[in-house]
Amino acid sequence: MSFGVSSVTLLHILDYQLKNQTAKTGRTGFQLLVVHIDTSAVEQTAPNPSLISNLQARFPDHSYAVLPVKDVFEETTSDAKPQTSGQPEEQAEPHATSTSSHLSTLLASLPSATALADTITTLRTRLLTAYAAAHACEAILWGDSTTRLAERTLSETAKGRGFSLPWSVADGPTPGGIMFNYPLRDLLKKELLSHAEFVRPPLTEVMFEESKTGVVSTSSKTTTIDDLMRAYFESVEENYPSIVANVVRTATKLEPAGFEQSDARCQLCGMPVPEGRFGIHGWGGDQHDAQGLEAGVQKEGLCYGCTRSVPRGVGLPP
Amino acid sequence: MAPSICAVCQTNRALILRPKNHQKLCKPCFISVFEAEIHHTITTNSLFHRGERIAVGASGGKDSTVLASVLKTLNERYDYGVELILLSIDEGIKGYRDDSLETVKRNAKQYGMPLTILGYDELYGWTMDQVVEQVGKKGNCTYCGVFRRQALDRGAAKLGVRHVVTGHNADDVAETVLMNLLRGDLPRLSRTTSIVTSTPSIVPSSPETTSHTNIKRSKPLKYAYEKEIVLYAHHKNLDYFSTECLYSPEAFRGSARALIKNLERVRPSAILDVVRSGEDMAKLVPGGNDNCGNGCGGQATLVEEEEGGCGSSNGRTTGGEMASMEQQLVQSEAAAEGGLEVEITTAASKSPNPPDSDVIPLVTGKKGKKLKGPPHGTRKQPARQTMGQCARCGYLSSQDICKACVLLEGLNKNRPKNSIEVTYDIPEEASLNGNTVVNGVQQLSLGPD
């Protein structure tokens, strides 16, 4: 739950469905846990987590939770895997007191706005996956619209995360061990916006008003790849909605890479890294060994995409 | 502010901010780093072997000029032992090709490489100007692209060369990756990301004979940034010609290009990252190159004739390319409904229930996918191409008669004809009725050309 139009609409629809199930059969097929990951401590544009109480008032039949994103540093309490942590000094520290400082150290070390946005997204997904697993959820339902998924397809591509695309845009099991579903995948954002206004009372009342993106500033300091893609698809959606849908359909056709539970995982995003090809070295486009630097020495355990965002030697979540 | 010192040699003043990673370099260091990277690309991918004769596809533009220059330098410096020749294709576009061919001729002298210029008129009996006269400005890029694709191969065969290198750079590859995502063309996405492509003949011909169906293509500049190529050309005072083709702004490529430039501004590594993503995604394309059954080993990827203009495809109208794609998609969506409904009822153990039923709607596991709603529910396999040879010219083709010959026939009959093919990438599951409807619509919309 991001309080955006998509996730609020999803909740609205599921709530309606549950009410119908109860009315017809007296029982329901599923339960909802509505979770908001609170990033307001680290993102200026993040919604105020107190919005959740409005939602709770409107859709009272579900459980609600707000998790601060810093919790990602304490997610593995019971089955912490020391061998994958790779940050020995961290294990000695008491977790609870230092999670927010861990987080701010990590985020402060990131070199760009793109890296920050990318890392926060990764942490959010991780935290949500961990929460869902801890609460024995069958699946995570994401509110992403077609437009959003198309944006993600291209921005993940642009961030060098093409290898993990099938897990971030297609329905199905993910390496995190939980199903991801995107029930709104066939609806455009503008359709959702119209719908949110037609509903009585309008969903806009409980939504977080996104600041108008409008023209993306050309100042490269604050613009992120995600911003660029959002602006791009906003304009494409205007005239060519089917092309937006086509991007998503195309990305969905990609087959998830096969992986074993024992395969090496990226320490940040948790995606399997085939053949242990960590980091940005050791592929055809890597030119560093051409310049006399040793290739393949980077043993940080980050995938290509995460390596682009996170500099070396930063304390990662366990 | 104190002048920055070159990050590599630590002595000279840095004059160049490297576009790829914003490293500050002096001029000699930039040139040596750039060359070292191309050398690295060539050696790690084993692009060349000793004694090979290699044709550089030369257009007179910056990419092919830099490619020729760098290859000459590297061949001498590292003793690749390859013989380099220049091969130019003259499409016959007055005001565009005339000048750039002059540049190529000067290059040939400067680098001491033999040059061959082959004209579309020699190869096909038509110059592009004549084609445009015949078919109009719309859709002529199809002709140009189809002809050019074969022209380099035919030219190479004529010269007895089995390897052609082209000046495609990282920006081009990244652009193509995004473009094919936008267009939904996964097979081509996987093809264009590989550094070596080949058009192997169906029957392995004896090594002595060189037919134009087994020419190897490679892109040594695949990881080189366009901006660095320009810088290199500038600092080496290379003689190149820069102009865009008069006939073709392509909507998809233009759109992807603008996006790539913006991405590069936000994060310089983005171009390389897109290339990397493209390579990774190529491995995930269903029925992709990994299990290519007909002996295209190693990194070499099978290439069929490309359809489009200027290294891309889609011979639809130039300006309205995106619009016509949009229209086509709307049509196929409508047409696909029927076929997909059949699939749902056969695949579903329980019929997809309206929201007011008591069936648990959250299905997990494989079946869940089958139950999803129409447009995304099926994972359509991209149509497998079965390769054969063109009955007329012998070029590798999935059709009986290759695209160039089809186009030529149309031209020669003095009747404009466009190249929308039914069989090329129609998904297998789509119902036959749907296809004919879609195709009919395309032809209608193209009729007035």
PDB file of C-alpha atoms in Angstrom, chain A residues 1-261:
ATOM      1  CA  MET A   1       0.000   0.000   0.000  1.00  0.00           C
ATOM      2  CA  SER A   2       1.578   3.181  -1.182  1.00  0.00           C
ATOM      3  CA  PHE A   3      -1.593   5.323  -0.881  1.00  0.00           C
ATOM      4  CA  GLY A   4      -1.314   5.964  -4.609  1.00  0.00           C
ATOM      5  CA  VAL A   5      -4.230   5.530  -6.938  1.00  0.00           C
ATOM      6  CA  SER A   6      -3.274   1.996  -7.921  1.00  0.00           C
ATOM      7  CA  SER A   7      -2.935   0.425  -4.522  1.00  0.00           C
ATOM      8  CA  VAL A   8      -5.979   2.221  -3.138  1.00  0.00           C
ATOM      9  CA  THR A   9      -8.013   0.997  -6.105  1.00  0.00           C
ATOM     10  CA  LEU A  10      -6.751  -2.520  -5.572  1.00  0.00           C
ATOM     11  CA  LEU A  11      -7.801  -2.393  -1.937  1.00  0.00           C
ATOM     12  CA  HIS A  12     -11.178  -1.000  -2.934  1.00  0.00           C
ATOM     13  CA  ILE A  13     -11.782  -3.833  -5.383  1.00  0.00           C
ATOM     14  CA  LEU A  14     -10.614  -6.565  -3.053  1.00  0.00           C
ATOM     15  CA  ASP A  15     -12.668  -5.114  -0.231  1.00  0.00           C
ATOM     16  CA  TYR A  16     -15.721  -5.194  -2.479  1.00  0.00           C
ATOM     17  CA  GLN A  17     -15.021  -8.742  -3.458  1.00  0.00           C
ATOM     18  CA  LEU A  18     -14.654  -9.852   0.125  1.00  0.00           C
ATOM     19  CA  LYS A  19     -17.915  -8.154   1.084  1.00  0.00           C
ATOM     20  CA  ASN A  20     -19.634  -9.986  -1.750  1.00  0.00           C
ATOM     21  CA  GLN A  21     -18.172 -13.285  -0.711  1.00  0.00           C
ATOM     22  CA  THR A  22     -19.343 -12.753   2.824  1.00  0.00           C
ATOM     23  CA  ALA A  23     -22.794 -11.740   1.695  1.00  0.00           C
ATOM     24  CA  LYS A  24     -23.249 -14.728  -0.599  1.00  0.00           C
ATOM     25  CA  THR A  25     -21.606 -17.512   1.255  1.00  0.00           C
ATOM     26  CA  GLY A  26     -20.914 -16.219   4.705  1.00  0.00           C
ATOM     27  CA  ARG A  27     -17.244 -16.927   4.343  1.00  0.00           C
ATOM     28  CA  THR A  28     -14.345 -15.472   2.504  1.00  0.00           C
ATOM     29  CA  GLY A  29     -11.665 -16.958   0.357  1.00  0.00           C
ATOM     30  CA  PHE A  30      -8.818 -14.853   1.576  1.00  0.00           C
ATOM     31  CA  GLN A  31      -7.686 -12.344   4.112  1.00  0.00           C
ATOM     32  CA  LEU A  32      -5.921  -9.109   3.475  1.00  0.00           C
ATOM     33  CA  LEU A  33      -2.980  -7.658   5.285  1.00  0.00           C
ATOM     34  CA  VAL A  34      -2.558  -4.084   4.173  1.00  0.00           C
ATOM     35  CA  VAL A  35       1.048  -3.051   4.633  1.00  0.00           C
ATOM     36  CA  HIS A  36       2.595   0.311   4.089  1.00  0.00           C
ATOM     37  CA  ILE A  37       6.347   0.680   4.085  1.00  0.00           C
ATOM     38  CA  ASP A  38       7.109   4.032   5.621  1.00  0.00           C
ATOM     39  CA  THR A  39       9.927   5.774   3.839  1.00  0.00           C
ATOM     40  CA  SER A  40       9.120   9.243   5.087  1.00  0.00           C
ATOM     41  CA  ALA A  41      12.281   9.233   7.173  1.00  0.00           C
ATOM     42  CA  VAL A  42      14.393   8.980   4.058  1.00  0.00           C
ATOM     43  CA  GLU A  43      12.299  10.323   1.197  1.00  0.00           C
ATOM     44  CA  GLN A  44      10.961  13.850   1.134  1.00  0.00           C
ATOM     45  CA  THR A  45       8.145  13.063  -1.230  1.00  0.00           C
ATOM     46  CA  ALA A  46       6.945  10.021   0.688  1.00  0.00           C
ATOM     47  CA  PRO A  47       3.367  10.069   1.946  1.00  0.00           C
ATOM     48  CA  ASN A  48       2.599  10.554   5.590  1.00  0.00           C
ATOM     49  CA  PRO A  49       2.083   7.104   7.109  1.00  0.00           C
ATOM     50  CA  SER A  50      -0.833   8.406   9.143  1.00  0.00           C
ATOM     51  CA  LEU A  51      -2.896   8.192   5.948  1.00  0.00           C
ATOM     52  CA  ILE A  52      -3.387   4.586   6.853  1.00  0.00           C
ATOM     53  CA  SER A  53      -5.964   5.513   9.473  1.00  0.00           C
ATOM     54  CA  ASN A  54      -8.172   7.073   6.779  1.00  0.00           C
ATOM     55  CA  LEU A  55      -7.995   3.840   4.850  1.00  0.00           C
ATOM     56  CA  GLN A  56      -8.706   1.823   7.907  1.00  0.00           C
ATOM     57  CA  ALA A  57     -11.791   3.916   8.550  1.00  0.00           C
ATOM     58  CA  ARG A  58     -13.032   3.390   5.038  1.00  0.00           C
ATOM     59  CA  PHE A  59     -12.161  -0.298   4.716  1.00  0.00           C
ATOM     60  CA  PRO A  60     -12.325  -1.518   8.306  1.00  0.00           C
ATOM     61  CA  ASP A  61     -12.380  -5.287   7.694  1.00  0.00           C
ATOM     62  CA  HIS A  62      -8.664  -5.805   7.191  1.00  0.00           C
ATOM     63  CA  SER A  63      -5.482  -5.791   9.208  1.00  0.00           C
ATOM     64  CA  TYR A  64      -3.228  -2.829   8.716  1.00  0.00           C
ATOM     65  CA  ALA A  65       0.450  -2.351   9.394  1.00  0.00           C
ATOM     66  CA  VAL A  66       3.015   0.354   8.863  1.00  0.00           C
ATOM     67  CA  LEU A  67       6.645  -0.715   8.782  1.00  0.00           C
ATOM     68  CA  PRO A  68       9.455   1.789   8.839  1.00  0.00           C
ATOM     69  CA  VAL A  69      11.917   0.963   6.106  1.00  0.00           C
ATOM     70  CA  LYS A  70      14.775   0.816   8.602  1.00  0.00           C
ATOM     71  CA  ASP A  71      13.291  -2.470   9.835  1.00  0.00           C
ATOM     72  CA  VAL A  72      14.938  -4.116   6.872  1.00  0.00           C
ATOM     73  CA  PHE A  73      18.073  -4.191   8.978  1.00  0.00           C
ATOM     74  CA  GLU A  74      16.465  -6.412  11.556  1.00  0.00           C
ATOM     75  CA  GLU A  75      14.340  -8.588   9.325  1.00  0.00           C
ATOM     76  CA  THR A  76      16.322 -11.762   9.787  1.00  0.00           C
ATOM     77  CA  THR A  77      16.058 -12.215  13.494  1.00  0.00           C
ATOM     78  CA  SER A  78      15.419 -15.908  13.882  1.00  0.00           C
ATOM     79  CA  ASP A  79      17.309 -17.464  11.005  1.00  0.00           C
ATOM     80  CA  ALA A  80      20.080 -15.022  10.392  1.00  0.00           C
ATOM     81  CA  LYS A  81      22.528 -16.467   7.957  1.00  0.00           C
ATOM     82  CA  PRO A  82      25.943 -15.381   9.119  1.00  0.00           C
ATOM     83  CA  GLN A  83      27.760 -16.648   6.061  1.00  0.00           C
ATOM     84  CA  THR A  84      25.817 -14.416   3.711  1.00  0.00           C
ATOM     85  CA  SER A  85      26.022 -11.307   5.814  1.00  0.00           C
ATOM     86  CA  GLY A  86      29.559 -10.571   4.805  1.00  0.00           C
ATOM     87  CA  GLN A  87      29.776  -7.738   7.295  1.00  0.00           C
ATOM     88  CA  PRO A  88      31.252  -9.401  10.345  1.00  0.00           C
ATOM     89  CA  GLU A  89      31.496  -6.280  12.429  1.00  0.00           C
ATOM     90  CA  GLU A  90      27.779  -5.843  12.157  1.00  0.00           C
ATOM     91  CA  GLN A  91      26.897  -9.064  13.855  1.00  0.00           C
ATOM     92  CA  ALA A  92      28.441  -8.000  17.073  1.00  0.00           C
ATOM     93  CA  GLU A  93      26.328  -4.888  17.309  1.00  0.00           C
ATOM     94  CA  PRO A  94      22.959  -4.890  18.957  1.00  0.00           C
ATOM     95  CA  HIS A  95      20.441  -4.637  16.148  1.00  0.00           C
ATOM     96  CA  ALA A  96      17.559  -2.610  17.427  1.00  0.00           C
ATOM     97  CA  THR A  97      19.441   0.469  18.469  1.00  0.00           C
ATOM     98  CA  SER A  98      21.397   0.901  15.309  1.00  0.00           C
ATOM     99  CA  THR A  99      19.001   0.095  12.499  1.00  0.00           C
ATOM    100  CA  SER A 100      18.169   3.672  11.640  1.00  0.00           C
ATOM    101  CA  SER A 101      21.783   4.730  11.723  1.00  0.00           C
ATOM    102  CA  HIS A 102      22.661   1.731   9.570  1.00  0.00           C
ATOM    103  CA  LEU A 103      20.041   2.841   7.124  1.00  0.00           C
ATOM    104  CA  SER A 104      21.128   6.444   7.039  1.00  0.00           C
ATOM    105  CA  THR A 105      24.756   5.421   6.624  1.00  0.00           C
ATOM    106  CA  LEU A 106      23.801   3.201   3.722  1.00  0.00           C
ATOM    107  CA  LEU A 107      21.642   5.803   2.060  1.00  0.00           C
ATOM    108  CA  ALA A 108      24.053   8.656   2.650  1.00  0.00           C
ATOM    109  CA  SER A 109      26.770   6.728   0.883  1.00  0.00           C
ATOM    110  CA  LEU A 110      24.790   6.432  -2.327  1.00  0.00           C
ATOM    111  CA  PRO A 111      26.224   8.475  -5.143  1.00  0.00           C
ATOM    112  CA  SER A 112      23.096   9.733  -6.902  1.00  0.00           C
ATOM    113  CA  ALA A 113      19.377  10.324  -6.735  1.00  0.00           C
ATOM    114  CA  THR A 114      18.881   7.354  -9.028  1.00  0.00           C
ATOM    115  CA  ALA A 115      20.856   5.118  -6.714  1.00  0.00           C
ATOM    116  CA  LEU A 116      18.856   6.336  -3.734  1.00  0.00           C
ATOM    117  CA  ALA A 117      15.498   5.697  -5.375  1.00  0.00           C
ATOM    118  CA  ASP A 118      16.699   2.340  -6.649  1.00  0.00           C
ATOM    119  CA  THR A 119      17.965   1.235  -3.262  1.00  0.00           C
ATOM    120  CA  ILE A 120      14.854   2.341  -1.397  1.00  0.00           C
ATOM    121  CA  THR A 121      12.704   0.398  -3.848  1.00  0.00           C
ATOM    122  CA  THR A 122      14.858  -2.666  -3.342  1.00  0.00           C
ATOM    123  CA  LEU A 123      14.685  -2.350   0.432  1.00  0.00           C
ATOM    124  CA  ARG A 124      10.929  -1.883   0.319  1.00  0.00           C
ATOM    125  CA  THR A 125      10.449  -5.047  -1.702  1.00  0.00           C
ATOM    126  CA  ARG A 126      12.727  -6.966   0.632  1.00  0.00           C
ATOM    127  CA  LEU A 127      10.973  -5.799   3.736  1.00  0.00           C
ATOM    128  CA  LEU A 128       7.558  -6.564   2.303  1.00  0.00           C
ATOM    129  CA  THR A 129       8.672 -10.014   1.210  1.00  0.00           C
ATOM    130  CA  ALA A 130      10.068 -10.726   4.654  1.00  0.00           C
ATOM    131  CA  TYR A 131       6.896  -9.463   6.324  1.00  0.00           C
ATOM    132  CA  ALA A 132       4.692 -11.557   4.044  1.00  0.00           C
ATOM    133  CA  ALA A 133       6.786 -14.630   4.732  1.00  0.00           C
ATOM    134  CA  ALA A 134       6.705 -14.044   8.465  1.00  0.00           C
ATOM    135  CA  HIS A 135       2.919 -13.802   8.356  1.00  0.00           C
ATOM    136  CA  ALA A 136       2.555 -16.885   6.194  1.00  0.00           C
ATOM    137  CA  CYS A 137       1.012 -14.977   3.331  1.00  0.00           C
ATOM    138  CA  GLU A 138       0.338 -16.830   0.118  1.00  0.00           C
ATOM    139  CA  ALA A 139       1.179 -13.944  -2.132  1.00  0.00           C
ATOM    140  CA  ILE A 140       1.898 -10.285  -2.316  1.00  0.00           C
ATOM    141  CA  LEU A 141      -0.577  -8.356  -4.401  1.00  0.00           C
ATOM    142  CA  TRP A 142       0.948  -5.287  -5.942  1.00  0.00           C
ATOM    143  CA  GLY A 143      -1.171  -2.455  -7.183  1.00  0.00           C
ATOM    144  CA  ASP A 144       0.962  -1.703 -10.200  1.00  0.00           C
ATOM    145  CA  SER A 145      -0.902  -0.577 -13.279  1.00  0.00           C
ATOM    146  CA  THR A 146       0.101  -1.338 -16.842  1.00  0.00           C
ATOM    147  CA  THR A 147       1.699   2.048 -17.019  1.00  0.00           C
ATOM    148  CA  ARG A 148       3.704   1.450 -13.885  1.00  0.00           C
ATOM    149  CA  LEU A 149       4.850  -1.964 -15.062  1.00  0.00           C
ATOM    150  CA  ALA A 150       5.935  -0.563 -18.413  1.00  0.00           C
ATOM    151  CA  GLU A 151       7.888   2.111 -16.581  1.00  0.00           C
ATOM    152  CA  ARG A 152       9.494  -0.522 -14.448  1.00  0.00           C
ATOM    153  CA  THR A 153      10.370  -2.671 -17.442  1.00  0.00           C
ATOM    154  CA  LEU A 154      12.365   0.076 -19.069  1.00  0.00           C
ATOM    155  CA  SER A 155      13.855   1.532 -15.924  1.00  0.00           C
ATOM    156  CA  GLU A 156      15.007  -1.861 -14.650  1.00  0.00           C
ATOM    157  CA  THR A 157      16.537  -2.392 -18.073  1.00  0.00           C
ATOM    158  CA  ALA A 158      18.273   0.943 -17.829  1.00  0.00           C
ATOM    159  CA  LYS A 159      19.615   0.073 -14.398  1.00  0.00           C
ATOM    160  CA  GLY A 160      21.194  -3.121 -15.628  1.00  0.00           C
ATOM    161  CA  ARG A 161      18.615  -5.308 -13.931  1.00  0.00           C
ATOM    162  CA  GLY A 162      17.359  -6.988 -17.076  1.00  0.00           C
ATOM    163  CA  PHE A 163      18.206 -10.380 -15.618  1.00  0.00           C
ATOM    164  CA  SER A 164      15.609 -10.054 -12.879  1.00  0.00           C
ATOM    165  CA  LEU A 165      12.828  -8.496 -14.947  1.00  0.00           C
ATOM    166  CA  PRO A 166      10.625 -11.607 -15.020  1.00  0.00           C
ATOM    167  CA  TRP A 167      10.419 -11.455 -11.242  1.00  0.00           C
ATOM    168  CA  SER A 168       9.470  -7.815 -11.084  1.00  0.00           C
ATOM    169  CA  VAL A 169       6.828  -7.531 -13.785  1.00  0.00           C
ATOM    170  CA  ALA A 170       5.290 -10.965 -14.258  1.00  0.00           C
ATOM    171  CA  ASP A 171       2.901 -12.854 -12.011  1.00  0.00           C
ATOM    172  CA  GLY A 172       4.444 -15.868 -10.422  1.00  0.00           C
ATOM    173  CA  PRO A 173       6.811 -17.184  -7.792  1.00  0.00           C
ATOM    174  CA  THR A 174       9.873 -15.119  -7.012  1.00  0.00           C
ATOM    175  CA  PRO A 175      13.289 -15.988  -5.656  1.00  0.00           C
ATOM    176  CA  GLY A 176      12.153 -14.579  -2.319  1.00  0.00           C
ATOM    177  CA  GLY A 177       9.926 -17.639  -2.064  1.00  0.00           C
ATOM    178  CA  ILE A 178       6.617 -15.846  -2.317  1.00  0.00           C
ATOM    179  CA  MET A 179       4.161 -15.274  -5.153  1.00  0.00           C
ATOM    180  CA  PHE A 180       3.933 -11.831  -6.664  1.00  0.00           C
ATOM    181  CA  ASN A 181       0.687 -10.890  -8.363  1.00  0.00           C
ATOM    182  CA  TYR A 182      -0.218  -7.761 -10.226  1.00  0.00           C
ATOM    183  CA  PRO A 183      -4.015  -7.787 -10.470  1.00  0.00           C
ATOM    184  CA  LEU A 184      -4.189  -4.319 -12.021  1.00  0.00           C
ATOM    185  CA  ARG A 185      -1.689  -5.147 -14.732  1.00  0.00           C
ATOM    186  CA  ASP A 186      -4.169  -4.561 -17.530  1.00  0.00           C
ATOM    187  CA  LEU A 187      -5.340  -1.143 -16.443  1.00  0.00           C
ATOM    188  CA  LEU A 188      -3.756   2.095 -17.447  1.00  0.00           C
ATOM    189  CA  LYS A 189      -3.019   4.699 -14.870  1.00  0.00           C
ATOM    190  CA  LYS A 190      -5.428   7.168 -16.427  1.00  0.00           C
ATOM    191  CA  GLU A 191      -8.182   4.567 -16.250  1.00  0.00           C
ATOM    192  CA  LEU A 192      -7.499   4.082 -12.577  1.00  0.00           C
ATOM    193  CA  LEU A 193      -7.570   7.813 -11.988  1.00  0.00           C
ATOM    194  CA  SER A 194     -10.932   8.137 -13.703  1.00  0.00           C
ATOM    195  CA  HIS A 195     -12.273   5.181 -11.767  1.00  0.00           C
ATOM    196  CA  ALA A 196     -11.094   6.627  -8.482  1.00  0.00           C
ATOM    197  CA  GLU A 197     -13.131   9.747  -9.183  1.00  0.00           C
ATOM    198  CA  PHE A 198     -16.261   7.906 -10.292  1.00  0.00           C
ATOM    199  CA  VAL A 199     -16.453   5.750  -7.201  1.00  0.00           C
ATOM    200  CA  ARG A 200     -18.771   7.083  -4.542  1.00  0.00           C
ATOM    201  CA  PRO A 201     -17.423   8.340  -2.251  1.00  0.00           C
ATOM    202  CA  PRO A 202     -14.371   9.078  -4.402  1.00  0.00           C
ATOM    203  CA  LEU A 203     -11.231   7.157  -3.627  1.00  0.00           C
ATOM    204  CA  THR A 204      -9.310  10.359  -4.044  1.00  0.00           C
ATOM    205  CA  GLU A 205     -10.310  11.193  -0.480  1.00  0.00           C
ATOM    206  CA  VAL A 206      -8.096   8.485   0.923  1.00  0.00           C
ATOM    207  CA  MET A 207      -5.356   8.772  -1.655  1.00  0.00           C
ATOM    208  CA  PHE A 208      -2.046  10.436  -1.341  1.00  0.00           C
ATOM    209  CA  GLU A 209      -1.916  13.263  -3.837  1.00  0.00           C
ATOM    210  CA  GLU A 210       1.239  12.787  -5.801  1.00  0.00           C
ATOM    211  CA  SER A 211       3.001  15.935  -6.639  1.00  0.00           C
ATOM    212  CA  LYS A 212       2.488  16.633 -10.301  1.00  0.00           C
ATOM    213  CA  THR A 213       5.407  15.255 -12.198  1.00  0.00           C
ATOM    214  CA  GLY A 214       4.854  17.532 -15.137  1.00  0.00           C
ATOM    215  CA  VAL A 215       8.073  18.376 -16.858  1.00  0.00           C
ATOM    216  CA  VAL A 216      10.970  16.414 -15.521  1.00  0.00           C
ATOM    217  CA  SER A 217      13.681  18.818 -14.624  1.00  0.00           C
ATOM    218  CA  THR A 218      16.689  18.425 -16.810  1.00  0.00           C
ATOM    219  CA  SER A 219      18.964  18.944 -13.874  1.00  0.00           C
ATOM    220  CA  SER A 220      20.604  15.581 -13.649  1.00  0.00           C
ATOM    221  CA  LYS A 221      21.414  15.885  -9.968  1.00  0.00           C
ATOM    222  CA  THR A 222      17.914  15.238  -8.733  1.00  0.00           C
ATOM    223  CA  THR A 223      16.310  13.448 -11.649  1.00  0.00           C
ATOM    224  CA  THR A 224      16.190   9.683 -11.395  1.00  0.00           C
ATOM    225  CA  ILE A 225      15.859   7.050 -14.072  1.00  0.00           C
ATOM    226  CA  ASP A 226      12.452   6.251 -12.621  1.00  0.00           C
ATOM    227  CA  ASP A 227      11.391   9.892 -13.056  1.00  0.00           C
ATOM    228  CA  LEU A 228      12.491   9.814 -16.667  1.00  0.00           C
ATOM    229  CA  MET A 229      10.539   6.673 -17.390  1.00  0.00           C
ATOM    230  CA  ARG A 230       7.472   8.000 -15.616  1.00  0.00           C
ATOM    231  CA  ALA A 231       7.500  11.103 -17.759  1.00  0.00           C
ATOM    232  CA  TYR A 232       8.180   9.059 -20.860  1.00  0.00           C
ATOM    233  CA  PHE A 233       5.299   6.677 -20.396  1.00  0.00           C
ATOM    234  CA  GLU A 234       2.966   9.438 -19.339  1.00  0.00           C
ATOM    235  CA  SER A 235       3.472  10.902 -22.787  1.00  0.00           C
ATOM    236  CA  VAL A 236       3.288   7.548 -24.563  1.00  0.00           C
ATOM    237  CA  GLU A 237       0.105   6.621 -22.700  1.00  0.00           C
ATOM    238  CA  GLU A 238      -1.468   9.825 -23.912  1.00  0.00           C
ATOM    239  CA  ASN A 239      -1.486   8.782 -27.554  1.00  0.00           C
ATOM    240  CA  TYR A 240      -0.415   5.175 -27.731  1.00  0.00           C
ATOM    241  CA  PRO A 241      -1.910   3.242 -24.804  1.00  0.00           C
ATOM    242  CA  SER A 242      -1.542  -0.102 -26.561  1.00  0.00           C
ATOM    243  CA  ILE A 243       2.173   0.388 -26.853  1.00  0.00           C
ATOM    244  CA  VAL A 244       2.350   0.740 -23.086  1.00  0.00           C
ATOM    245  CA  ALA A 245       0.448  -2.501 -22.703  1.00  0.00           C
ATOM    246  CA  ASN A 246       2.598  -4.126 -25.333  1.00  0.00           C
ATOM    247  CA  VAL A 247       5.774  -3.385 -23.378  1.00  0.00           C
ATOM    248  CA  VAL A 248       4.337  -5.164 -20.370  1.00  0.00           C
ATOM    249  CA  ARG A 249       3.147  -8.091 -22.432  1.00  0.00           C
ATOM    250  CA  THR A 250       6.541  -8.389 -24.018  1.00  0.00           C
ATOM    251  CA  ALA A 251       8.371  -8.305 -20.708  1.00  0.00           C
ATOM    252  CA  THR A 252       5.995 -10.909 -19.335  1.00  0.00           C
ATOM    253  CA  LYS A 253       6.984 -13.269 -22.111  1.00  0.00           C
ATOM    254  CA  LEU A 254      10.528 -13.438 -20.787  1.00  0.00           C
ATOM    255  CA  GLU A 255      11.098 -16.657 -18.950  1.00  0.00           C
ATOM    256  CA  PRO A 256      12.415 -16.397 -15.414  1.00  0.00           C
ATOM    257  CA  ALA A 257      15.949 -17.666 -15.234  1.00  0.00           C
ATOM    258  CA  GLY A 258      16.265 -21.062 -13.655  1.00  0.00           C
ATOM    259  CA  PHE A 259      17.919 -21.022 -10.268  1.00  0.00           C
ATOM    260  CA  GLU A 260      18.586 -23.307  -7.360  1.00  0.00           C
ATOM    261  CA  GLN A 261      18.003 -22.452  -3.750  1.00  0.00           C
TER     262      GLN A 261
END
